[in-house]
Coordinates of N, CA and C in Angstrom, one line a residue:
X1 N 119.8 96.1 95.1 CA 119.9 94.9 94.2 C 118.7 94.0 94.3
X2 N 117.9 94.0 96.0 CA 117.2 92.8 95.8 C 116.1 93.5 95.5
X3 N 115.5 94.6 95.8 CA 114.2 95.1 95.3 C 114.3 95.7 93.3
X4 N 115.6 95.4 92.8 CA 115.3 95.6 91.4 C 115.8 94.3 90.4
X5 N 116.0 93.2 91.2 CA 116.4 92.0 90.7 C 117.4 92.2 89.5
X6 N 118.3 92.6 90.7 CA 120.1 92.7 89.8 C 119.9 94.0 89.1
X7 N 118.7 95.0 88.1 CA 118.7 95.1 86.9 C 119.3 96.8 87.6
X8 N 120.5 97.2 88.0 CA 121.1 98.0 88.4 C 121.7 98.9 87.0
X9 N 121.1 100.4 86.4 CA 122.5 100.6 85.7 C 123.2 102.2 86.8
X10 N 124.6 101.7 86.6 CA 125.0 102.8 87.6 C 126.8 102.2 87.1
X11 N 127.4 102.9 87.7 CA 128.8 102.7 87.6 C 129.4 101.9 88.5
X12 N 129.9 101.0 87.6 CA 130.2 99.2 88.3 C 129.0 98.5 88.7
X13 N 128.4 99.0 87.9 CA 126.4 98.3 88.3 C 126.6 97.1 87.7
X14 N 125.5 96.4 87.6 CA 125.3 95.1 86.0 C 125.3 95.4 84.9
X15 N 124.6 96.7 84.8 CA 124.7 97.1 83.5 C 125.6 98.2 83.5
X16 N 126.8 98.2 82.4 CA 127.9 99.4 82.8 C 127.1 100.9 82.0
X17 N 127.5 101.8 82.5 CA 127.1 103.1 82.4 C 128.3 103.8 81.9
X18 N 128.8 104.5 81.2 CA 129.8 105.2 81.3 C 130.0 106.3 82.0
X19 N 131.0 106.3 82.5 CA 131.3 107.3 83.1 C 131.1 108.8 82.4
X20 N 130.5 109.7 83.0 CA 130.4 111.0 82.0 C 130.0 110.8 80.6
X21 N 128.6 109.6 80.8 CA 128.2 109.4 79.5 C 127.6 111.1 78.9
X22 N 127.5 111.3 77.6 CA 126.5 112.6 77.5 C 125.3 113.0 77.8
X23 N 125.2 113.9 78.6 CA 123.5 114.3 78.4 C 122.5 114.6 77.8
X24 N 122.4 114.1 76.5 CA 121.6 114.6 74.9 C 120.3 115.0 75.3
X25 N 119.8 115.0 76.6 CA 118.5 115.2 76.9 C 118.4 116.3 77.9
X26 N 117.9 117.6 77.3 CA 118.6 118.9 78.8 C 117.5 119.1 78.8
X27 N 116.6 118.2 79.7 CA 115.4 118.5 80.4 C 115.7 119.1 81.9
X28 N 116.7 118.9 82.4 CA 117.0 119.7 83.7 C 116.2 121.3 83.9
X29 N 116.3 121.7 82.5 CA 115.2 123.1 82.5 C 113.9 122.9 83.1
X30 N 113.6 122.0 82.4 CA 112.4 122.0 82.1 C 111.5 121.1 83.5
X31 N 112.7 120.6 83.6 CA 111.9 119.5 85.2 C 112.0 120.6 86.3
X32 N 113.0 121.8 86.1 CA 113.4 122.8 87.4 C 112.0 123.6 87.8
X33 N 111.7 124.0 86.2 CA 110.7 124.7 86.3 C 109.3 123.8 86.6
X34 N 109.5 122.8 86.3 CA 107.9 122.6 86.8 C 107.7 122.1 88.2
X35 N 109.3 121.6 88.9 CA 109.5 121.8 89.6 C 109.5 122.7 90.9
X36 N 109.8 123.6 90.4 CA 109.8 125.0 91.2 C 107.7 125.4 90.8
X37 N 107.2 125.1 90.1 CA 105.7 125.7 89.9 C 104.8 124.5 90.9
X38 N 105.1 123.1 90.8 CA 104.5 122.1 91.9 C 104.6 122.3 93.4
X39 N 105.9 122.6 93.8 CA 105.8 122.4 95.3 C 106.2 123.9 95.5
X40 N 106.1 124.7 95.2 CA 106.4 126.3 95.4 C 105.4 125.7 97.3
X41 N 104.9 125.3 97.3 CA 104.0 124.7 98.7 C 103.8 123.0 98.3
X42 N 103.5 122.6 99.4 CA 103.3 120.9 99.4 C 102.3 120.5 98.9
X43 N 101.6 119.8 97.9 CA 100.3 120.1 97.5 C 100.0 118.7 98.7
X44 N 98.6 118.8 99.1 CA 98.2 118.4 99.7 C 97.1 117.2 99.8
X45 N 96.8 116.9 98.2 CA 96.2 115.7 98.2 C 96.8 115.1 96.8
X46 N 96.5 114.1 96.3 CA 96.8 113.4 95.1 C 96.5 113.9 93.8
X47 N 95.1 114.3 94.1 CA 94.3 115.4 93.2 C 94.6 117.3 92.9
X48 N 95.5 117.7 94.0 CA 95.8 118.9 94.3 C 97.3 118.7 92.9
X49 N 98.2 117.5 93.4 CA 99.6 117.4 92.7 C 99.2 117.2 91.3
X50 N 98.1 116.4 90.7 CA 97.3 116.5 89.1 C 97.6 118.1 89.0
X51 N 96.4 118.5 89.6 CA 96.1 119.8 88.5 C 97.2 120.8 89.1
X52 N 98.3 120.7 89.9 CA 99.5 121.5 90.0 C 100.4 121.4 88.6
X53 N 100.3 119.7 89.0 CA 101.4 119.4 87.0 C 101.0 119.8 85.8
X54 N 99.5 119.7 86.3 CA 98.9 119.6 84.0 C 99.1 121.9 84.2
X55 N 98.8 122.2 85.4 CA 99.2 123.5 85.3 C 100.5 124.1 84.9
X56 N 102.0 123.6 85.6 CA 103.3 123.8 85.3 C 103.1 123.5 83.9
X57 N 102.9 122.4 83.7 CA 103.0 122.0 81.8 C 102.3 123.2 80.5
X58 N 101.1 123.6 81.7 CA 100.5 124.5 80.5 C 101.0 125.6 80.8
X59 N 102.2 126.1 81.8 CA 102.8 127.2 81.4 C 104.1 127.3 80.8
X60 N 104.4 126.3 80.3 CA 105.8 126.6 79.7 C 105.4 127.2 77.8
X61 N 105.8 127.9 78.0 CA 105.7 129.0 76.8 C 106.3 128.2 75.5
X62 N 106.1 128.8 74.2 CA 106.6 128.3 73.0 C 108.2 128.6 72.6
X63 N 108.4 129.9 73.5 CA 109.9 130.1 73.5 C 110.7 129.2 74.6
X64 N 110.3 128.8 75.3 CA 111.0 127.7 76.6 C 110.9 126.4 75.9
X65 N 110.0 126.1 74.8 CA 110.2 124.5 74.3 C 110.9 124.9 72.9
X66 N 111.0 125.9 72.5 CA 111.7 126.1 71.4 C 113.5 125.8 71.6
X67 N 113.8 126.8 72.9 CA 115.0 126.7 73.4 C 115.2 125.3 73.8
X68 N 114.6 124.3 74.3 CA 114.9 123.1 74.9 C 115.3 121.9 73.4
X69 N 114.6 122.3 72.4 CA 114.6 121.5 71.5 C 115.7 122.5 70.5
X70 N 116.2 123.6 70.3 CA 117.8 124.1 69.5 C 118.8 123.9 70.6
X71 N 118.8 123.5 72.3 CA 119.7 122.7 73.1 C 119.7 121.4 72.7
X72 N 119.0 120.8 72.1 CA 118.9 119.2 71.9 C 119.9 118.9 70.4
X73 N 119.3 119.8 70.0 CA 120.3 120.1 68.8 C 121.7 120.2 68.6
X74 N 121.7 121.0 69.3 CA 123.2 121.3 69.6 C 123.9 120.4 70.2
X75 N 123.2 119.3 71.4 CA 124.1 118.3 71.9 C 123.9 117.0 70.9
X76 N 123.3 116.8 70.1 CA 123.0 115.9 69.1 C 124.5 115.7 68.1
X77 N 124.6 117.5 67.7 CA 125.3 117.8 66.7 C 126.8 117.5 67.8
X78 N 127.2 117.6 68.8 CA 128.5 118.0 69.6 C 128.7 116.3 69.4
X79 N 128.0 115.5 70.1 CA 128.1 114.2 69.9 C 128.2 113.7 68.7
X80 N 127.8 114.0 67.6 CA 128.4 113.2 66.3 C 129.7 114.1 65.9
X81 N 130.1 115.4 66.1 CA 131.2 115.6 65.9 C 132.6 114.6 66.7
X82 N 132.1 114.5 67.6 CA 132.9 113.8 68.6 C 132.7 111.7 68.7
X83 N 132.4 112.0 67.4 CA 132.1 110.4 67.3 C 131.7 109.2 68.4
X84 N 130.5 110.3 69.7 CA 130.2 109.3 70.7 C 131.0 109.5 71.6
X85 N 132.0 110.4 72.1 CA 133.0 110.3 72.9 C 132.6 111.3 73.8
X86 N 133.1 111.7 74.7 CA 132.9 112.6 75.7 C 132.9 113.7 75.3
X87 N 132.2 115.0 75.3 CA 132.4 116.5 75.0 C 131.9 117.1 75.9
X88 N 132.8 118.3 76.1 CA 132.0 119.5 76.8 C 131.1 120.0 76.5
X89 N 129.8 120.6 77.4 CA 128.6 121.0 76.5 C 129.0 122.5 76.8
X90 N 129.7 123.4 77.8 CA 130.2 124.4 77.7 C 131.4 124.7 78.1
X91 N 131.7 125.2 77.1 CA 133.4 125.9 77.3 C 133.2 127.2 77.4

């Protein structure tokens, strides 16, 4: 609280969060994999973790951002059928 001067959002924070708000954003792919391509080893200088990232980024293919963006879709679409309310993203 004191190193963010109150500005907490979290559940029962200052700012309320909902519980099991949706995730309309399934970057989880996409951070795994660049993820997994950055520290596959520790990079070792400031300059090493640069051109580790702009590398991960230039390998994600046109099919891996195609799929990330018809997922975005689909939770876009689940959420307005559900008028904002909680939904499953898989059943």
């Amino acid at each position: 609280m004191e190193t963010f001067q109150n500005q907490v959002i979290g559940y029962c924070g200052f700012v309320e969060w909902p519980l099991r708000s949706p995730d309309l954003t399934p970057l989880d792919f996409l951070w795994g994999h660049i993820k997994g391509q950055v520290y596959a080893t520790l990079p070792t200088t400031l300059q090493d973790l640069r051109r580790r990232l702009t590398d991960a980024c230039d390998s994600l293919t046109p099919t891996m951002l195609h799929n990330v963006q018809r997922e975005i879709q689909s939770r876009v679409q689940m959420c307005i059928a559900t008028d904002g309310e909680h939904f499953e993203q898989y059943k």
